[in-house]
Amino acid sequence: MEEKSIIQFDNVTFAYEANVDQTAAVPVVDGLSLAIPEGQFVAVLGRNGCGKSTLAKLINGILVPSSGRVTVDGMDTSDDARLIDIRRTVGMVFQNPDNQIVATIVEDDVAFGPENLGIPPEQIRRDVDEALKAVGMYELRGREPHRLSGGQKQRVAIAGIIAMKTKCIVMDEPTAMLDPRGRQEVMDTVRMLNKELGITVVLITHYMDEAVKADRVIVMNDGAIELDGTPNTVFSNVEKIKSLGLDVPQATELAYRLRKTGMNLSGDILNENECAEAIINALEAE
Amino acid sequence: MIKDITIGQYFIGDSFMHKLDARMKIILTMVFIVAIFLCKSFPALGLMVLFTIALVLISGVPMKMVLKSLKPIAIIVLFTSVLNIFYVRGGTELVSWRFIHIGTNGIFTALFMAVRIICLVVVSSLLTYTTTPTMLTDALEKLLSPLKLVKVPVATLAMMMTLALRFIPTLIDEIDRITNAQKARGADLDNGGFIKRAKALIPIIVPLFVSSIRRAYELADAMDCRCYTGGNGRTRMKQMKLMPRDFISAAVTALFVAGIIVLNHFFKAVIVR
Ligand SMILES: Nc1ncnc2c1ncn2[C@@H]1O[C@H](COP(=O)(O)OP(=O)(O)OP(=O)(O)O)[C@@H](O)[C@H]1O
Ligand SMILES: [Mg+2]
């Protein structure tokens, strides 16, 4: 596959400043290399404190590697002169929507990024309306953010990035504070971004059912990549994933247990339908 | 609960006054305040009262809400009136008993002062009733932009004000949550004397500060990610444009001021200041 990679990590190491309690700074990201091609939908998994958020912040230069190199569309994140261009290429959505909305009116918040870029007013108006329609928040454009639900707020935050026309969006647990319905809204939006607008998506998550929908799943452990591949191949390593303190999707778990009892099921089952079909086939074969 | 909070005292509406450019409203309000203190004769005062009433009617803000904005100043109005009645001498003597002397001048001055203060408060609250805090901030930013020449960071100050407005509901929500959490841990916030109650606030204020600082860091990261580099080179989506109605309002206000000056000229001034 000869695709251009939009995000590239070359042997990246990063350590936070030494702690107050004088323990030496341990690298949080340790010799990590990674290439993400344009248009891919990548899910990043890993247990608490394994360095996922740090990885995200390394991508658009909020943090700079202690050693190694991160490039975005060919631009080095340690080059301050390119920082604005890098952030025009990679947008970021954080976990808590309350801490990333800056304006008192929905549409003004979406306009914040383009305004910072000095885009002419008429153009901003068009981009903002388009972005709000894309996330399904156009009708609520005049609302005050504190009158929105969590899922709606997070969609506003996403619209704020879409309006900047970034090629790539990094999301750090965007659904962590949402109820199932809000999660569904946000996940539908994310999928639409990737499939219809062709935006590269890096989604950090603790939800396996979200990861299953990605093109590629990366499992991190202690600042390094432990598993990397399509959801099917990654989740077929049930024991390995469990040893890393993570769960597999429920259907995968069921298939795994049935297989242990001697049933003839394939290892790459991800959802209920696949699982049901495989069980039926296995039963018929017996 | 938090969803009902409106920041400021904006009254949602669609009147002529709501539609006026916020910059023009601020300037005209200031002109009006100056005009208030030009009134020196009864006809001028009458004109001002009529104009104020007309403004209230145009704004579509219910009389009840306007009167509510007068409540906090009722005491002040009463107090200055009484003082004026007793202290301003001159005119025809009405009461003269021992050391108490009340003359027409005193009564007129009291009346003028009361009417002036009331008009001032009514008109300035009309400004906040018909303009959202966001529009006010934007307008102030524009009006103060000449100060950029003397290196005042007007855009940054306006951004700070917007963020403050934006975070008021969030922080109120947070205080609510912390209060409940501390109550659940057995904190007694409602009983005891002043000192005890003040001390009981510490377990609320400290977590509030900690979480606010964390929020500030996250917000800073989010703003960085959206290419915020301070006010320079920023454009604004919503451009403020003066419409015919803004010029009409300016002309009417100018006529009003001229009217007051003319009336002052032809009729006897009843107060000195
Ligand atoms: N600002 C900081 N200063 C010092 N150490 C930090 C800082 N932020 C994170 N760490 C440490 O770095 C490690 C990785 O943190 P990171 O936030 O990247 O983990 P994560 O994978 O995102 O975890 P989670 O799933 O909880 O979000 C943790 O051990 C954490 O304690
Ligand atoms: Mg994290």
XYZ file of C-alpha atoms and ligand atoms in Angstrom:
591
model
C 0.000 0.000 0.000
C 1.664 3.197 -1.166
C -0.291 5.790 0.774
C 0.987 9.082 2.062
C 1.123 9.080 5.833
C -0.252 12.221 7.422
C 1.030 11.496 10.909
C 4.414 9.951 11.456
C 6.186 9.071 14.712
C 9.855 8.126 14.403
C 11.228 6.455 17.511
C 9.542 9.009 19.777
C 10.293 9.196 23.489
C 8.631 11.606 25.865
C 8.926 12.153 29.620
C 7.118 14.737 31.755
C 9.281 16.875 34.017
C 10.435 15.032 37.138
C 7.733 14.904 39.800
C 7.557 16.975 42.959
C 8.360 13.861 44.985
C 11.718 13.722 43.218
C 11.130 10.414 41.501
C 13.035 10.372 38.254
C 11.067 11.177 35.133
C 10.032 7.910 33.525
C 9.300 8.079 29.827
C 5.542 8.028 29.272
C 6.001 7.361 25.568
C 8.956 5.122 24.939
C 10.595 4.651 21.536
C 7.316 4.683 19.663
C 7.124 4.577 15.874
C 3.887 4.886 13.975
C 2.595 5.947 10.574
C -1.016 6.876 9.947
C -2.013 7.172 6.272
C -4.428 9.833 5.110
C -8.106 8.921 5.376
C -7.657 6.158 7.942
C -9.871 5.717 10.997
C -7.625 4.637 13.839
C -8.747 3.668 17.320
C -6.226 3.775 20.159
C -6.829 1.569 23.199
C -4.894 1.061 26.388
C -5.412 1.091 30.099
C -5.380 4.237 32.267
C -2.034 5.956 32.378
C -0.480 4.052 29.476
C 0.199 7.308 27.617
C -2.710 7.697 25.189
C -3.418 11.338 25.994
C 0.283 12.066 25.877
C 0.407 10.485 22.414
C -2.489 12.683 21.320
C -0.809 15.852 22.589
C 2.406 14.891 20.812
C 0.560 14.767 17.506
C -0.209 18.471 17.258
C 2.664 19.926 19.144
C 1.095 20.674 22.523
C 3.914 18.433 23.713
C 7.204 17.980 21.876
C 9.151 14.711 21.966
C 12.174 14.475 24.268
C 13.825 12.506 21.512
C 12.756 11.254 18.115
C 10.553 13.112 15.686
C 6.858 13.648 15.071
C 5.837 14.923 11.649
C 2.422 16.017 10.489
C 2.025 16.197 6.735
C 5.804 16.473 6.538
C 6.057 19.255 9.154
C 8.136 18.682 12.279
C 6.134 19.462 15.456
C 9.241 20.796 17.189
C 9.453 23.584 14.607
C 7.644 26.520 16.225
C 7.325 28.342 12.921
C 5.133 25.533 11.550
C 2.957 25.162 14.656
C -0.004 27.083 13.230
C 0.158 25.071 9.986
C 0.303 21.848 11.978
C -2.783 22.845 13.952
C -4.554 23.741 10.725
C -3.886 20.176 9.647
C -4.682 18.303 12.852
C -7.592 19.352 15.037
C -8.129 18.064 18.540
C -11.259 17.263 20.526
C -10.931 16.666 24.258
C -12.848 14.652 26.785
C -14.696 17.420 28.596
C -16.771 19.576 26.244
C -17.192 22.221 28.975
C -13.493 22.984 28.943
C -13.122 23.509 25.219
C -16.066 25.713 24.313
C -14.991 29.353 24.412
C -18.023 31.369 23.336
C -21.421 32.069 24.838
C -23.275 31.178 21.641
C -22.954 27.933 19.674
C -22.208 29.464 16.272
C -19.709 31.921 17.751
C -17.820 29.014 19.241
C -17.674 27.168 15.941
C -16.374 30.377 14.349
C -13.546 30.698 16.889
C -10.973 28.628 14.973
C -11.563 30.200 11.548
C -11.550 33.663 13.165
C -8.135 32.942 14.647
C -6.909 31.989 11.185
C -7.939 35.382 9.838
C -10.406 34.019 7.295
C -12.763 36.625 5.740
C -16.155 36.952 7.516
C -18.373 35.749 4.628
C -16.222 32.649 4.217
C -16.370 31.949 7.975
C -20.159 32.230 7.875
C -20.309 29.595 5.102
C -17.823 27.250 6.799
C -19.592 27.555 10.149
C -23.016 26.825 8.677
C -21.605 23.851 6.774
C -19.875 22.484 9.869
C -23.006 22.903 12.004
C -25.095 21.111 9.393
C -22.541 18.307 9.179
C -22.872 17.549 12.898
C -26.622 18.181 12.911
C -26.499 21.227 15.180
C -27.557 23.886 12.665
C -30.990 24.385 14.222
C -29.425 25.033 17.623
C -26.826 27.527 16.358
C -28.231 30.408 18.402
C -28.290 28.512 21.710
C -26.095 29.078 24.711
C -23.757 26.093 25.187
C -24.760 25.544 28.813
C -28.278 24.805 27.656
C -27.132 21.839 25.535
C -26.758 18.175 26.433
C -23.289 16.666 26.724
C -23.550 14.960 23.332
C -24.671 18.195 21.696
C -21.824 20.134 23.310
C -19.311 17.584 22.070
C -20.769 17.862 18.561
C -20.332 21.636 18.771
C -16.697 21.069 19.702
C -16.318 18.760 16.696
C -17.996 21.340 14.440
C -15.429 23.857 15.679
C -12.703 21.624 14.257
C -14.564 20.837 11.007
C -14.961 24.564 10.375
C -11.164 24.844 10.410
C -11.071 22.322 7.547
C -8.393 20.182 9.144
C -7.373 17.020 7.298
C -7.187 15.058 10.503
C -8.996 15.021 13.838
C -7.561 13.559 17.036
C -10.143 12.813 19.709
C -9.194 12.012 23.260
C -12.059 10.033 24.782
C -14.734 12.312 23.317
C -17.511 10.086 24.609
C -16.184 9.415 28.108
C -18.546 11.881 29.795
C -21.611 11.055 27.737
C -24.619 8.789 28.200
C -25.280 6.017 25.629
C -27.388 8.286 23.469
C -24.799 11.080 23.469
C -22.111 8.512 22.647
C -24.149 7.266 19.716
C -24.603 10.826 18.394
C -20.904 11.540 18.627
C -19.863 8.194 17.118
C -22.236 8.675 14.176
C -20.691 12.094 13.613
C -17.176 10.688 13.782
C -17.980 7.956 11.271
C -19.554 10.517 8.930
C -16.432 12.696 9.133
C -14.276 9.803 8.120
C -16.454 8.228 5.447
C -18.041 11.288 3.834
C -15.547 14.076 4.371
C -12.514 11.784 4.145
C -11.000 13.163 7.336
C -8.332 11.066 9.045
C -9.567 10.183 12.536
C -7.525 9.150 15.556
C -9.968 8.097 18.252
C -8.726 7.363 21.744
C -11.308 5.372 23.632
C -12.053 2.901 26.393
C -15.096 1.505 24.592
C -14.466 -1.663 22.600
C -17.622 -1.269 20.553
C -16.272 2.064 19.304
C -12.870 0.597 18.475
C -14.456 -2.224 16.485
C -15.787 0.310 13.984
C -12.339 1.667 13.123
C -10.177 0.634 10.152
C -7.269 0.008 12.450
C -6.850 -0.613 16.165
C -3.722 0.246 18.118
C -3.316 -1.132 21.616
C -0.831 0.701 23.806
C 0.883 -0.460 26.955
C 3.429 1.453 29.036
C 4.079 4.011 26.335
C 4.656 1.528 23.529
C 2.502 -0.070 20.872
C 1.619 -3.602 21.856
C -0.807 -4.603 19.093
C -1.549 -2.918 15.779
C -3.833 -4.095 13.009
C -7.419 -4.384 11.812
C -10.027 -4.868 14.541
C -10.366 -8.516 13.478
C -6.700 -9.373 13.887
C -6.221 -7.326 17.066
C -9.233 -8.712 18.895
C -8.414 -12.285 17.953
C -5.561 -12.021 20.486
C -8.013 -12.377 23.358
C -5.479 -13.560 25.954
C -2.987 -10.862 25.092
C -5.587 -8.111 25.322
C -6.787 -9.375 28.654
C -3.244 -9.522 29.963
C -2.979 -5.808 29.091
C -5.910 -5.065 31.375
C -8.451 -4.512 28.621
C -11.669 -6.159 27.606
C -12.612 -7.554 24.220
C -16.039 -6.914 22.654
C -18.711 -9.112 24.225
C -19.330 -11.137 21.072
C -15.605 -11.832 20.774
C -15.532 -12.897 24.404
C -18.441 -15.294 23.892
C -16.861 -16.827 20.793
C -13.576 -17.142 22.661
C -15.182 -19.049 25.543
C -17.162 -21.301 23.213
C -14.015 -22.060 21.269
C -12.322 -23.060 24.503
C -15.082 -25.622 25.092
C -14.165 -27.121 21.749
C -16.639 -25.461 19.430
C -15.291 -24.746 15.976
C -15.483 -20.930 15.724
C -13.160 -18.532 13.937
C -11.098 -16.146 16.066
C -12.013 -12.858 14.449
C -15.604 -12.374 15.541
C -16.433 -8.779 16.504
C -20.176 -8.279 16.659
C -23.371 -10.090 17.594
C -24.368 -10.898 14.005
C -21.041 -12.441 13.117
C -21.138 -14.385 16.344
C -24.662 -15.693 15.821
C -23.863 -16.710 12.269
C -20.677 -18.506 13.285
C -22.487 -20.382 16.051
C -25.257 -21.460 13.669
C -22.708 -22.664 11.118
C -20.767 -24.544 13.765
C -23.915 -26.193 15.120
C -25.081 -27.177 11.640
C -21.688 -28.673 10.850
C -21.813 -30.913 13.913
C -31.736 23.965 37.300
C -28.590 25.319 35.676
C -30.329 25.317 32.303
C -32.533 28.223 33.393
C -29.734 30.637 34.094
C -29.573 33.653 31.824
C -26.361 35.589 32.046
C -26.891 39.290 32.623
C -30.438 40.574 32.528
C -31.204 40.244 28.829
C -34.890 40.236 27.975
C -35.467 38.152 24.863
C -37.328 40.190 22.298
C -37.451 41.422 18.764
C -38.166 45.127 19.138
C -36.669 48.030 17.216
C -34.374 48.581 20.165
C -33.240 44.957 20.254
C -32.230 45.241 16.619
C -30.175 48.401 17.025
C -26.421 48.129 16.717
C -24.978 47.643 20.210
C -22.275 50.250 19.611
C -24.891 52.828 18.700
C -26.939 51.894 21.757
C -23.978 52.407 24.075
C -23.149 55.791 22.564
C -26.758 56.971 22.555
C -27.180 55.893 26.166
C -24.178 58.008 27.081
C -25.568 60.973 25.160
C -28.871 60.534 26.980
C -27.121 60.539 30.355
C -25.446 63.825 29.495
C -28.818 65.227 28.366
C -30.312 64.255 31.719
C -27.993 66.646 33.473
C -28.684 69.439 31.012
C -32.372 69.589 32.031
C -32.900 72.672 34.123
C -36.445 73.835 33.406
C -39.772 72.110 33.929
C -40.632 71.780 30.222
C -37.209 70.208 29.585
C -37.760 67.773 32.435
C -41.182 66.943 31.033
C -39.693 66.264 27.605
C -37.128 63.936 29.152
C -39.758 61.970 31.056
C -41.865 61.595 27.918
C -38.845 60.466 25.913
C -37.926 57.906 28.576
C -41.457 56.507 28.608
C -41.419 56.321 24.810
C -38.138 54.370 24.942
C -39.594 51.862 27.413
C -42.623 51.357 25.165
C -40.448 50.889 22.053
C -38.210 48.352 23.808
C -41.139 46.046 24.503
C -39.717 45.297 27.941
C -42.634 44.891 30.371
C -43.149 47.836 32.724
C -42.919 45.400 35.646
C -39.330 44.471 34.771
C -38.359 48.125 34.339
C -39.794 48.956 37.751
C -37.907 46.015 39.213
C -34.632 47.586 38.116
C -35.609 50.685 40.115
C -36.080 48.793 43.366
C -32.434 48.808 44.473
C -32.168 52.581 44.053
C -35.446 53.526 45.755
C -33.660 54.201 49.052
C -31.046 56.396 47.395
C -33.698 58.422 45.587
C -35.642 58.922 48.796
C -32.551 59.848 50.771
C -31.237 62.445 48.314
C -34.716 63.944 47.951
C -35.098 64.437 51.696
C -31.605 65.896 51.968
C -32.281 68.310 49.130
C -35.586 69.459 50.596
C -33.924 70.431 53.872
C -30.597 71.699 52.667
C -31.294 73.702 49.547
C -32.371 77.155 50.647
C -34.002 79.930 48.706
C -37.117 80.544 46.682
C -40.408 81.188 48.413
C -40.252 80.167 52.028
C -42.936 77.573 52.762
C -42.085 76.281 56.220
C -40.016 78.111 58.738
C -39.928 76.556 62.149
C -36.910 76.854 64.413
C -34.004 75.559 62.383
C -36.118 73.921 59.696
C -36.544 76.002 56.591
C -38.190 74.540 53.500
C -38.341 76.624 50.356
C -39.557 76.031 46.823
C -35.964 75.712 45.642
C -35.433 72.744 47.923
C -38.547 71.003 46.706
C -37.744 71.638 43.047
C -34.199 70.387 43.435
C -35.433 67.249 45.179
C -37.939 66.627 42.418
C -35.388 67.168 39.664
C -32.825 64.902 41.306
C -35.339 62.106 41.829
C -36.633 62.254 38.254
C -33.101 62.443 36.846
C -31.855 59.410 38.771
C -34.927 57.394 37.837
C -34.572 58.228 34.135
C -30.868 57.432 34.234
C -31.435 53.998 35.737
C -34.362 53.186 33.455
C -32.480 54.065 30.278
C -29.288 52.275 31.215
C -31.189 49.162 32.215
C -32.987 49.285 28.874
C -29.533 48.952 27.322
C -28.829 45.726 29.210
C -32.387 44.446 28.768
C -32.172 44.696 24.988
C -28.524 43.690 24.417
C -26.965 40.297 25.157
C -23.748 40.315 27.193
C -21.980 38.916 24.142
C -23.131 41.790 21.961
C -22.162 44.273 24.673
C -18.676 42.778 24.899
C -18.229 42.852 21.131
C -19.467 46.429 20.950
C -17.170 47.536 23.765
C -14.263 45.868 21.999
C -15.047 47.861 18.847
C -15.620 51.144 20.683
C -12.421 50.795 22.682
C -10.323 49.668 19.732
C -8.671 53.124 19.332
C -6.943 52.327 22.640
C -4.906 49.738 20.744
C -2.825 52.668 19.543
C -1.619 53.216 23.088
C -0.904 49.484 23.466
C -3.994 48.534 25.478
C -4.700 44.859 24.643
C -8.360 45.497 23.895
C -8.953 42.234 22.005
C -7.399 40.166 24.794
C -9.466 41.957 27.429
C -12.627 41.320 25.408
C -11.663 37.634 25.083
C -11.230 37.438 28.857
C -14.646 38.955 29.378
C -16.251 36.509 26.948
C -14.593 33.574 28.695
C -15.732 34.863 32.073
C -19.305 35.063 30.796
C -18.988 31.633 29.248
C -17.780 30.013 32.477
C -20.248 31.565 34.918
C -22.877 28.821 34.423
C -20.204 26.112 34.443
C -18.799 27.321 37.747
C -22.228 27.714 39.326
C -22.865 24.110 38.357
C -19.552 23.138 39.887
C -20.257 24.948 43.169
C -23.531 23.109 43.345
C -21.809 19.766 42.823
C -19.061 20.443 45.376
C -21.583 21.682 47.937
C -23.591 18.505 47.583
C -20.466 16.371 47.782
C -19.367 18.080 50.995
C -22.837 17.821 52.478
C -22.811 14.119 51.693
C -19.574 13.920 53.685
C -21.337 15.533 56.623
C -20.357 19.189 56.171
C -22.772 21.499 57.975
C -23.149 24.625 55.860
C -26.393 26.072 57.116
C -25.990 26.317 60.876
C -23.812 28.205 63.299
C -22.656 31.774 63.586
C -20.994 33.914 60.974
C -17.455 32.680 61.673
C -18.524 29.050 61.674
C -20.412 29.439 58.408
C -17.509 31.268 56.813
C -15.164 28.482 57.882
C -17.562 25.923 56.445
C -17.094 27.553 53.043
C -13.407 26.647 52.903
C -14.050 23.007 51.887
C -16.088 24.401 48.995
C -13.782 27.159 47.850
C -10.593 25.083 47.830
C -11.887 22.333 45.492
C -13.478 25.039 43.353
C -10.106 26.719 42.893
C -8.350 23.444 42.153
C -10.882 22.456 39.524
C -10.919 25.952 38.013
C -7.178 25.852 37.552
C -7.424 22.440 35.907
C -10.152 23.767 33.638
C -7.999 26.750 32.754
C -5.153 24.486 31.669
C -7.426 22.344 29.527
C -9.067 25.404 28.029
C -5.658 26.845 27.188
C -4.716 23.634 25.370
C -8.016 23.629 23.501
C -7.552 27.273 22.478
C -3.992 26.554 21.350
C -5.310 23.702 19.235
C -7.701 26.105 17.570
C -4.844 28.400 16.628
C -5.556 31.162 19.138
C -2.499 33.404 19.283
C -3.977 36.484 20.901
C -5.996 39.209 19.273
C -3.699 40.016 16.367
C -4.770 38.998 12.885
C -8.134 37.728 14.117
C -11.189 38.326 11.986
C -14.747 38.176 13.265
C -17.598 36.230 11.698
C -20.244 38.655 12.850
C -19.487 42.042 11.416
C -21.266 44.944 13.012
C -22.903 47.110 10.407
C -24.758 50.352 10.954
C -28.222 50.216 9.404
C -30.613 53.049 8.520
C -32.411 52.440 11.822
C -29.210 53.246 13.712
C -28.904 56.597 11.968
C -32.593 57.310 12.548
C -32.127 56.651 16.262
C -29.080 58.909 16.332
C -31.035 61.685 14.601
C -33.982 61.345 16.998
C -31.641 61.461 19.986
C -29.942 64.553 18.560
C -33.347 66.204 18.154
C -34.158 65.333 21.735
C -30.962 66.929 23.043
C -31.580 69.994 20.891
C -35.137 70.175 22.279
C -33.827 70.152 25.825
C -31.329 72.912 25.097
C -33.997 75.059 23.409
C -36.496 74.542 26.252
C -33.804 75.429 28.780
C -33.129 78.591 26.857
C -36.724 79.811 26.736
C -37.904 78.789 30.172
C -36.610 79.742 33.573
C -34.094 77.419 35.109
C -35.488 76.179 38.404
C -32.339 74.564 39.731
C -28.788 75.742 39.750
C -26.961 72.510 39.048
N 1.133 16.928 33.149
C 1.710 15.804 33.610
N 2.797 15.887 34.395
C 3.394 14.766 34.859
N 2.982 13.525 34.578
C 1.893 13.376 33.811
C 1.205 14.508 33.282
N 0.160 14.074 32.539
C 0.193 12.731 32.608
N 1.231 12.309 33.362
C 1.585 10.909 33.607
O 1.844 10.310 32.371
C 1.306 9.015 32.314
C 0.455 8.857 31.071
O -0.612 9.762 31.134
P -1.699 9.880 30.001
O -2.605 10.978 30.404
O -1.041 9.994 28.684
O -2.436 8.487 30.106
P -3.746 7.989 29.361
O -3.396 6.767 28.639
O -4.342 9.088 28.578
O -4.686 7.633 30.560
P -6.270 7.719 30.663
O -6.814 6.480 30.055
O -6.526 7.750 32.131
O -6.688 8.962 29.990
C 0.553 8.791 33.592
O 1.311 7.961 34.425
C 0.412 10.139 34.201
O 0.512 10.071 35.598
Mg -6.179 10.240 28.715
